[in-house]
PDB file of C-alpha atoms and ligand atoms in Angstrom:
ATOM      1  CA  MET A   1     -13.684-162.227  14.308  1.00  0.00           C
ATOM      2  CA  ARG A   2     -15.011-160.404  11.294  1.00  0.00           C
ATOM      3  CA  VAL A   3     -18.522-158.982  11.623  1.00  0.00           C
ATOM      4  CA  ALA A   4     -20.913-156.928   9.501  1.00  0.00           C
ATOM      5  CA  ILE A   5     -22.782-154.194  11.388  1.00  0.00           C
ATOM      6  CA  LEU A   6     -26.037-152.810  10.001  1.00  0.00           C
ATOM      7  CA  SER A   7     -28.225-149.986  11.264  1.00  0.00           C
ATOM      8  CA  ASP A   8     -31.326-147.994  10.349  1.00  0.00           C
ATOM      9  CA  ILE A   9     -32.900-150.294   7.797  1.00  0.00           C
ATOM     10  CA  HIS A  10     -36.231-148.475   8.115  1.00  0.00           C
ATOM     11  CA  SER A  11     -38.443-150.983   6.305  1.00  0.00           C
ATOM     12  CA  ASN A  12     -36.454-150.579   3.077  1.00  0.00           C
ATOM     13  CA  LEU A  13     -36.372-154.157   1.770  1.00  0.00           C
ATOM     14  CA  GLU A  14     -34.592-153.321  -1.489  1.00  0.00           C
ATOM     15  CA  ALA A  15     -31.736-151.742   0.465  1.00  0.00           C
ATOM     16  CA  LEU A  16     -31.597-154.582   3.002  1.00  0.00           C
ATOM     17  CA  GLU A  17     -31.471-157.308   0.341  1.00  0.00           C
ATOM     18  CA  SER A  18     -28.712-155.523  -1.576  1.00  0.00           C
ATOM     19  CA  VAL A  19     -26.650-155.081   1.578  1.00  0.00           C
ATOM     20  CA  LEU A  20     -27.108-158.745   2.551  1.00  0.00           C
ATOM     21  CA  GLU A  21     -25.971-159.729  -0.919  1.00  0.00           C
ATOM     22  CA  ASP A  22     -22.854-157.593  -0.519  1.00  0.00           C
ATOM     23  CA  ILE A  23     -22.187-159.064   2.939  1.00  0.00           C
ATOM     24  CA  ALA A  24     -22.382-162.582   1.496  1.00  0.00           C
ATOM     25  CA  GLY A  25     -19.166-161.860  -0.409  1.00  0.00           C
ATOM     26  CA  GLN A  26     -17.283-160.407   2.567  1.00  0.00           C
ATOM     27  CA  GLY A  27     -16.449-163.570   4.512  1.00  0.00           C
ATOM     28  CA  VAL A  28     -17.972-162.435   7.816  1.00  0.00           C
ATOM     29  CA  ASP A  29     -18.481-164.688  10.857  1.00  0.00           C
ATOM     30  CA  ASP A  30     -21.529-162.865  12.155  1.00  0.00           C
ATOM     31  CA  LEU A  31     -23.977-159.997  11.617  1.00  0.00           C
ATOM     32  CA  LEU A  32     -24.976-157.372  14.191  1.00  0.00           C
ATOM     33  CA  CYS A  33     -27.845-154.894  13.965  1.00  0.00           C
ATOM     34  CA  LEU A  34     -28.151-151.504  15.689  1.00  0.00           C
ATOM     35  CA  GLY A  35     -31.895-151.004  15.381  1.00  0.00           C
ATOM     36  CA  ASP A  36     -34.493-148.967  13.503  1.00  0.00           C
ATOM     37  CA  LEU A  37     -35.584-152.023  11.577  1.00  0.00           C
ATOM     38  CA  VAL A  38     -38.852-150.227  10.796  1.00  0.00           C
ATOM     39  CA  GLY A  39     -40.255-146.740  10.224  1.00  0.00           C
ATOM     40  CA  TYR A  40     -40.293-144.608   6.992  1.00  0.00           C
ATOM     41  CA  GLY A  41     -40.397-147.449   4.407  1.00  0.00           C
ATOM     42  CA  ALA A  42     -43.118-149.750   3.109  1.00  0.00           C
ATOM     43  CA  ASN A  43     -41.844-153.245   4.033  1.00  0.00           C
ATOM     44  CA  PRO A  44     -41.714-153.464   7.849  1.00  0.00           C
ATOM     45  CA  ASN A  45     -42.812-157.108   8.105  1.00  0.00           C
ATOM     46  CA  GLU A  46     -40.480-158.326   5.371  1.00  0.00           C
ATOM     47  CA  CYS A  47     -37.497-156.507   6.918  1.00  0.00           C
ATOM     48  CA  VAL A  48     -38.193-157.763  10.443  1.00  0.00           C
ATOM     49  CA  GLN A  49     -38.687-161.289   9.106  1.00  0.00           C
ATOM     50  CA  ARG A  50     -35.362-161.186   7.265  1.00  0.00           C
ATOM     51  CA  ILE A  51     -33.439-159.787  10.240  1.00  0.00           C
ATOM     52  CA  ARG A  52     -35.017-162.135  12.782  1.00  0.00           C
ATOM     53  CA  GLY A  53     -34.045-165.113  10.679  1.00  0.00           C
ATOM     54  CA  LEU A  54     -30.482-163.989  10.166  1.00  0.00           C
ATOM     55  CA  ILE A  55     -29.210-161.842  13.044  1.00  0.00           C
ATOM     56  CA  SER A  56     -29.235-162.818  16.715  1.00  0.00           C
ATOM     57  CA  HIS A  57     -27.595-159.646  18.071  1.00  0.00           C
ATOM     58  CA  VAL A  58     -30.078-156.808  17.553  1.00  0.00           C
ATOM     59  CA  VAL A  59     -30.736-153.692  19.679  1.00  0.00           C
ATOM     60  CA  ALA A  60     -33.842-151.499  19.573  1.00  0.00           C
ATOM     61  CA  GLY A  61     -34.029-148.142  17.789  1.00  0.00           C
ATOM     62  CA  ASN A  62     -36.367-145.228  18.498  1.00  0.00           C
ATOM     63  CA  HIS A  63     -38.603-146.007  15.501  1.00  0.00           C
ATOM     64  CA  ASP A  64     -38.865-149.647  16.604  1.00  0.00           C
ATOM     65  CA  CYS A  65     -39.913-148.596  20.115  1.00  0.00           C
ATOM     66  CA  ALA A  66     -42.307-145.962  18.773  1.00  0.00           C
ATOM     67  CA  ALA A  67     -43.972-148.496  16.461  1.00  0.00           C
ATOM     68  CA  VAL A  68     -44.702-150.871  19.344  1.00  0.00           C
ATOM     69  CA  GLY A  69     -45.611-148.133  21.828  1.00  0.00           C
ATOM     70  CA  THR A  70     -42.617-148.382  24.174  1.00  0.00           C
ATOM     71  CA  SER A  71     -41.278-144.904  23.322  1.00  0.00           C
ATOM     72  CA  ASP A  72     -43.231-141.717  22.716  1.00  0.00           C
ATOM     73  CA  THR A  73     -43.238-139.795  19.433  1.00  0.00           C
ATOM     74  CA  SER A  74     -43.698-136.226  20.664  1.00  0.00           C
ATOM     75  CA  TYR A  75     -40.275-135.256  19.264  1.00  0.00           C
ATOM     76  CA  PHE A  76     -40.903-136.898  15.843  1.00  0.00           C
ATOM     77  CA  ASN A  77     -41.471-134.635  12.834  1.00  0.00           C
ATOM     78  CA  PRO A  78     -44.917-134.991  11.179  1.00  0.00           C
ATOM     79  CA  HIS A  79     -43.652-137.305   8.401  1.00  0.00           C
ATOM     80  CA  ALA A  80     -41.905-139.611  10.850  1.00  0.00           C
ATOM     81  CA  LYS A  81     -45.029-139.629  13.014  1.00  0.00           C
ATOM     82  CA  ARG A  82     -47.236-140.605  10.071  1.00  0.00           C
ATOM     83  CA  ALA A  83     -44.801-143.368   9.163  1.00  0.00           C
ATOM     84  CA  VAL A  84     -44.808-144.696  12.733  1.00  0.00           C
ATOM     85  CA  THR A  85     -48.613-144.738  12.836  1.00  0.00           C
ATOM     86  CA  TRP A  86     -48.679-146.546   9.479  1.00  0.00           C
ATOM     87  CA  THR A  87     -46.035-149.030  10.689  1.00  0.00           C
ATOM     88  CA  ALA A  88     -47.883-149.734  13.944  1.00  0.00           C
ATOM     89  CA  ARG A  89     -51.035-150.488  11.933  1.00  0.00           C
ATOM     90  CA  ASN A  90     -49.271-152.746   9.439  1.00  0.00           C
ATOM     91  CA  LEU A  91     -46.784-154.618  11.604  1.00  0.00           C
ATOM     92  CA  SER A  92     -47.840-158.181  12.448  1.00  0.00           C
ATOM     93  CA  ALA A  93     -48.535-158.942  16.116  1.00  0.00           C
ATOM     94  CA  ASP A  94     -45.734-161.483  16.154  1.00  0.00           C
ATOM     95  CA  HIS A  95     -43.138-159.052  14.746  1.00  0.00           C
ATOM     96  CA  ALA A  96     -44.350-156.361  17.170  1.00  0.00           C
ATOM     97  CA  ARG A  97     -43.811-158.797  20.049  1.00  0.00           C
ATOM     98  CA  TYR A  98     -40.304-159.567  18.780  1.00  0.00           C
ATOM     99  CA  ILE A  99     -39.465-155.845  18.591  1.00  0.00           C
ATOM    100  CA  SER A 100     -40.702-155.314  22.162  1.00  0.00           C
ATOM    101  CA  THR A 101     -38.144-157.864  23.391  1.00  0.00           C
ATOM    102  CA  LEU A 102     -35.127-156.067  21.881  1.00  0.00           C
ATOM    103  CA  PRO A 103     -32.671-154.610  24.430  1.00  0.00           C
ATOM    104  CA  TYR A 104     -31.346-151.029  24.270  1.00  0.00           C
ATOM    105  CA  VAL A 105     -27.737-152.123  24.697  1.00  0.00           C
ATOM    106  CA  LYS A 106     -25.860-155.294  23.891  1.00  0.00           C
ATOM    107  CA  ARG A 107     -22.293-156.473  24.439  1.00  0.00           C
ATOM    108  CA  VAL A 108     -20.841-158.924  21.949  1.00  0.00           C
ATOM    109  CA  GLU A 109     -17.365-160.029  23.064  1.00  0.00           C
ATOM    110  CA  HIS A 110     -15.533-156.690  23.539  1.00  0.00           C
ATOM    111  CA  ILE A 111     -17.918-154.650  21.372  1.00  0.00           C
ATOM    112  CA  LEU A 112     -20.739-152.440  22.642  1.00  0.00           C
ATOM    113  CA  LEU A 113     -23.847-152.026  20.493  1.00  0.00           C
ATOM    114  CA  VAL A 114     -26.393-149.238  21.020  1.00  0.00           C
ATOM    115  CA  HIS A 115     -28.720-147.406  18.645  1.00  0.00           C
ATOM    116  CA  ALA A 116     -28.215-143.796  19.757  1.00  0.00           C
ATOM    117  CA  SER A 117     -25.860-143.118  22.681  1.00  0.00           C
ATOM    118  CA  PRO A 118     -24.214-145.284  25.358  1.00  0.00           C
ATOM    119  CA  SER A 119     -24.829-142.831  28.242  1.00  0.00           C
ATOM    120  CA  GLU A 120     -28.616-142.725  27.905  1.00  0.00           C
ATOM    121  CA  PRO A 121     -29.648-145.409  25.415  1.00  0.00           C
ATOM    122  CA  ALA A 122     -33.387-144.731  25.752  1.00  0.00           C
ATOM    123  CA  ALA A 123     -33.105-140.936  25.443  1.00  0.00           C
ATOM    124  CA  TRP A 124     -32.314-141.158  21.710  1.00  0.00           C
ATOM    125  CA  ASN A 125     -29.756-138.332  21.752  1.00  0.00           C
ATOM    126  CA  TYR A 126     -27.829-137.601  18.558  1.00  0.00           C
ATOM    127  CA  LEU A 127     -24.083-137.931  18.895  1.00  0.00           C
ATOM    128  CA  LEU A 128     -22.781-135.553  16.268  1.00  0.00           C
ATOM    129  CA  SER A 129     -19.548-133.937  17.452  1.00  0.00           C
ATOM    130  CA  PRO A 130     -16.310-134.838  19.274  1.00  0.00           C
ATOM    131  CA  GLN A 131     -17.505-132.599  22.145  1.00  0.00           C
ATOM    132  CA  MET A 132     -20.649-134.700  22.509  1.00  0.00           C
ATOM    133  CA  ALA A 133     -18.606-137.886  22.160  1.00  0.00           C
ATOM    134  CA  ARG A 134     -16.371-136.998  25.129  1.00  0.00           C
ATOM    135  CA  ALA A 135     -19.080-137.692  27.732  1.00  0.00           C
ATOM    136  CA  GLU A 136     -20.205-140.813  25.871  1.00  0.00           C
ATOM    137  CA  PHE A 137     -16.737-142.371  26.102  1.00  0.00           C
ATOM    138  CA  GLN A 138     -17.067-142.198  29.894  1.00  0.00           C
ATOM    139  CA  ALA A 139     -20.281-144.215  29.763  1.00  0.00           C
ATOM    140  CA  PHE A 140     -18.696-147.484  28.593  1.00  0.00           C
ATOM    141  CA  SER A 141     -15.478-149.415  29.085  1.00  0.00           C
ATOM    142  CA  GLU A 142     -15.203-151.383  25.842  1.00  0.00           C
ATOM    143  CA  SER A 143     -12.580-150.289  23.325  1.00  0.00           C
ATOM    144  CA  ILE A 144     -15.162-149.838  20.578  1.00  0.00           C
ATOM    145  CA  CYS A 145     -18.843-148.928  20.494  1.00  0.00           C
ATOM    146  CA  PHE A 146     -20.990-149.039  17.374  1.00  0.00           C
ATOM    147  CA  ILE A 147     -23.954-146.675  16.970  1.00  0.00           C
ATOM    148  CA  GLY A 148     -26.465-145.577  14.326  1.00  0.00           C
ATOM    149  CA  HIS A 149     -29.397-143.127  14.654  1.00  0.00           C
ATOM    150  CA  SER A 150     -28.056-140.052  12.793  1.00  0.00           C
ATOM    151  CA  HIS A 151     -27.775-141.961   9.489  1.00  0.00           C
ATOM    152  CA  GLN A 152     -24.394-140.252   9.020  1.00  0.00           C
ATOM    153  CA  PRO A 153     -21.306-142.458   9.144  1.00  0.00           C
ATOM    154  CA  VAL A 154     -18.436-141.115  11.249  1.00  0.00           C
ATOM    155  CA  PHE A 155     -15.580-142.347  13.458  1.00  0.00           C
ATOM    156  CA  PHE A 156     -15.006-140.743  16.863  1.00  0.00           C
ATOM    157  CA  SER A 157     -11.792-141.531  18.710  1.00  0.00           C
ATOM    158  CA  ILE A 158     -10.442-140.590  22.109  1.00  0.00           C
ATOM    159  CA  ASN A 159      -6.971-140.594  23.582  1.00  0.00           C
ATOM    160  CA  GLY A 160      -6.967-137.415  25.596  1.00  0.00           C
ATOM    161  CA  ALA A 161      -8.983-135.111  23.346  1.00  0.00           C
ATOM    162  CA  PRO A 162     -11.878-136.582  21.353  1.00  0.00           C
ATOM    163  CA  ARG A 163     -11.656-136.308  17.573  1.00  0.00           C
ATOM    164  CA  SER A 164     -13.879-137.117  14.629  1.00  0.00           C
ATOM    165  CA  LEU A 165     -12.474-138.818  11.553  1.00  0.00           C
ATOM    166  CA  LYS A 166     -14.103-138.936   8.148  1.00  0.00           C
ATOM    167  CA  GLY A 167     -13.382-141.419   5.392  1.00  0.00           C
ATOM    168  CA  ASP A 168     -14.412-145.006   4.852  1.00  0.00           C
ATOM    169  CA  ARG A 169     -11.671-146.870   6.680  1.00  0.00           C
ATOM    170  CA  LEU A 170     -10.380-146.879  10.232  1.00  0.00           C
ATOM    171  CA  SER A 171      -7.233-148.577  11.496  1.00  0.00           C
ATOM    172  CA  CYS A 172      -7.710-148.913  15.241  1.00  0.00           C
ATOM    173  CA  ASP A 173      -4.822-147.756  17.422  1.00  0.00           C
ATOM    174  CA  PRO A 174      -4.605-149.911  20.590  1.00  0.00           C
ATOM    175  CA  GLU A 175      -4.007-146.707  22.611  1.00  0.00           C
ATOM    176  CA  GLU A 176      -7.336-145.220  21.519  1.00  0.00           C
ATOM    177  CA  ARG A 177     -11.013-146.028  21.994  1.00  0.00           C
ATOM    178  CA  TYR A 178     -13.660-145.560  19.337  1.00  0.00           C
ATOM    179  CA  ILE A 179     -17.302-144.796  18.709  1.00  0.00           C
ATOM    180  CA  VAL A 180     -18.272-145.695  15.153  1.00  0.00           C
ATOM    181  CA  ASN A 181     -21.479-144.587  13.480  1.00  0.00           C
ATOM    182  CA  VAL A 182     -22.096-147.158  10.750  1.00  0.00           C
ATOM    183  CA  GLY A 183     -24.516-145.002   8.712  1.00  0.00           C
ATOM    184  CA  SER A 184     -27.858-146.236   7.424  1.00  0.00           C
ATOM    185  CA  VAL A 185     -28.893-149.145   5.229  1.00  0.00           C
ATOM    186  CA  GLY A 186     -32.360-147.857   4.360  1.00  0.00           C
ATOM    187  CA  GLN A 187     -32.231-144.055   4.474  1.00  0.00           C
ATOM    188  CA  PRO A 188     -28.685-142.603   4.184  1.00  0.00           C
ATOM    189  CA  ARG A 189     -28.457-138.889   5.047  1.00  0.00           C
ATOM    190  CA  ASP A 190     -24.891-137.979   4.169  1.00  0.00           C
ATOM    191  CA  GLY A 191     -25.602-136.995   0.568  1.00  0.00           C
ATOM    192  CA  ASP A 192     -24.722-140.450  -0.797  1.00  0.00           C
ATOM    193  CA  PRO A 193     -27.963-142.334  -1.545  1.00  0.00           C
ATOM    194  CA  ARG A 194     -26.271-145.750  -1.493  1.00  0.00           C
ATOM    195  CA  SER A 195     -26.804-147.969   1.556  1.00  0.00           C
ATOM    196  CA  CYS A 196     -24.067-147.843   4.169  1.00  0.00           C
ATOM    197  CA  TYR A 197     -22.880-150.497   6.618  1.00  0.00           C
ATOM    198  CA  ALA A 198     -19.640-151.463   8.382  1.00  0.00           C
ATOM    199  CA  ILE A 199     -17.316-154.443   8.558  1.00  0.00           C
ATOM    200  CA  TYR A 200     -15.265-154.758  11.735  1.00  0.00           C
ATOM    201  CA  ASP A 201     -12.276-157.078  11.700  1.00  0.00           C
ATOM    202  CA  ASP A 202     -10.815-157.484  15.159  1.00  0.00           C
ATOM    203  CA  ASP A 203      -7.766-159.455  14.008  1.00  0.00           C
ATOM    204  CA  GLN A 204      -6.746-156.683  11.626  1.00  0.00           C
ATOM    205  CA  ARG A 205      -8.299-154.077  13.961  1.00  0.00           C
ATOM    206  CA  THR A 206      -9.980-152.291  11.090  1.00  0.00           C
ATOM    207  CA  VAL A 207     -13.418-150.889  10.425  1.00  0.00           C
ATOM    208  CA  GLN A 208     -14.469-150.471   6.836  1.00  0.00           C
ATOM    209  CA  LEU A 209     -17.579-148.618   5.698  1.00  0.00           C
ATOM    210  CA  ARG A 210     -19.099-150.102   2.572  1.00  0.00           C
ATOM    211  CA  ARG A 211     -21.566-148.408   0.211  1.00  0.00           C
ATOM    212  CA  VAL A 212     -24.037-150.486  -1.781  1.00  0.00           C
ATOM    213  CA  ALA A 213     -26.291-149.324  -4.606  1.00  0.00           C
ATOM    214  CA  TYR A 214     -29.861-150.642  -4.519  1.00  0.00           C
ATOM    215  CA  ASP A 215     -33.133-150.274  -6.442  1.00  0.00           C
ATOM    216  CA  ILE A 216     -34.195-146.887  -5.050  1.00  0.00           C
ATOM    217  CA  ARG A 217     -37.046-146.513  -7.555  1.00  0.00           C
ATOM    218  CA  SER A 218     -38.719-149.704  -6.396  1.00  0.00           C
ATOM    219  CA  ALA A 219     -38.490-148.632  -2.726  1.00  0.00           C
ATOM    220  CA  GLN A 220     -39.891-145.208  -3.652  1.00  0.00           C
ATOM    221  CA  ARG A 221     -42.778-146.703  -5.627  1.00  0.00           C
ATOM    222  CA  LYS A 222     -43.826-148.823  -2.648  1.00  0.00           C
ATOM    223  CA  ILE A 223     -43.716-145.834  -0.275  1.00  0.00           C
ATOM    224  CA  LEU A 224     -46.046-143.895  -2.589  1.00  0.00           C
ATOM    225  CA  GLN A 225     -48.375-146.872  -3.115  1.00  0.00           C
ATOM    226  CA  ALA A 226     -48.627-147.383   0.637  1.00  0.00           C
ATOM    227  CA  GLY A 227     -49.842-143.804   1.069  1.00  0.00           C
ATOM    228  CA  LEU A 228     -46.796-142.829   3.127  1.00  0.00           C
ATOM    229  CA  PRO A 229     -45.591-139.185   2.855  1.00  0.00           C
ATOM    230  CA  PRO A 230     -44.074-138.625  -0.653  1.00  0.00           C
ATOM    231  CA  VAL A 231     -41.140-136.774   0.926  1.00  0.00           C
ATOM    232  CA  LEU A 232     -40.008-140.100   2.390  1.00  0.00           C
ATOM    233  CA  ALA A 233     -39.676-141.442  -1.168  1.00  0.00           C
ATOM    234  CA  ALA A 234     -38.022-138.299  -2.548  1.00  0.00           C
ATOM    235  CA  ARG A 235     -35.305-138.123   0.119  1.00  0.00           C
ATOM    236  CA  LEU A 236     -34.001-141.620  -0.715  1.00  0.00           C
ATOM    237  CA  LYS A 237     -32.824-140.391  -4.107  1.00  0.00           C
ATOM    238  CA  ARG A 238     -30.980-137.460  -2.559  1.00  0.00           C
ATOM    239  CA  GLY A 239     -29.511-139.392   0.344  1.00  0.00           C
ATOM    240  CA  GLU A 240     -30.871-136.967   2.927  1.00  0.00           C
TER     241      GLU A 240
HETATM  242 ZN1   ZN B   1     -33.075-144.240  12.125  1.00  0.00          ZN
END
């Protein structure tokens, strides 16, 4: 099985289309999505439409839940809050209904999918260090779990002590278990403005992070035209 795993699209249609184009050349059997389809960007309906039509394994992210009222926004910064309010107003009733049906956690064969953290999927905790990963590894039994949420790609592994590994390629050791953050399609925050997603090949036991350039200026223009906070356009260029 060879699968593409996408997360944190955030209503950025330009980024999503470019990533899907890249995936088309990768010979994958399936696509999986880790949530945050909406929030921040100007094309929530178009992104949900595209994902609904293409991906059957999708989990909910905090921005998805906030936009349909199933998660509160008290911890959101003011820009994120404005974007959620705008999204809630602009999302079609049918797409909102679809988002409300998304589960927090999904198992696909021997893979676990969750937006933020396996131990408390609806608490939206950020899993940023090997120390934080240690407790998370106890919350699931699969050999590999894919997450998003921080918009920062990273590999965590455990075999005794938890470790974090940088780089764009992981060769899985059968003795170890892994948590992989696949980065963000629509709003990367690791200093590289290109979209990020992962390809997992369970025959080769490899995970590869791919970066894809997209039309950032077009996405920015739409954010400004929609009256969304200008900082949400500016950060795309900086990848933060
Ligand atoms: Zn996100």
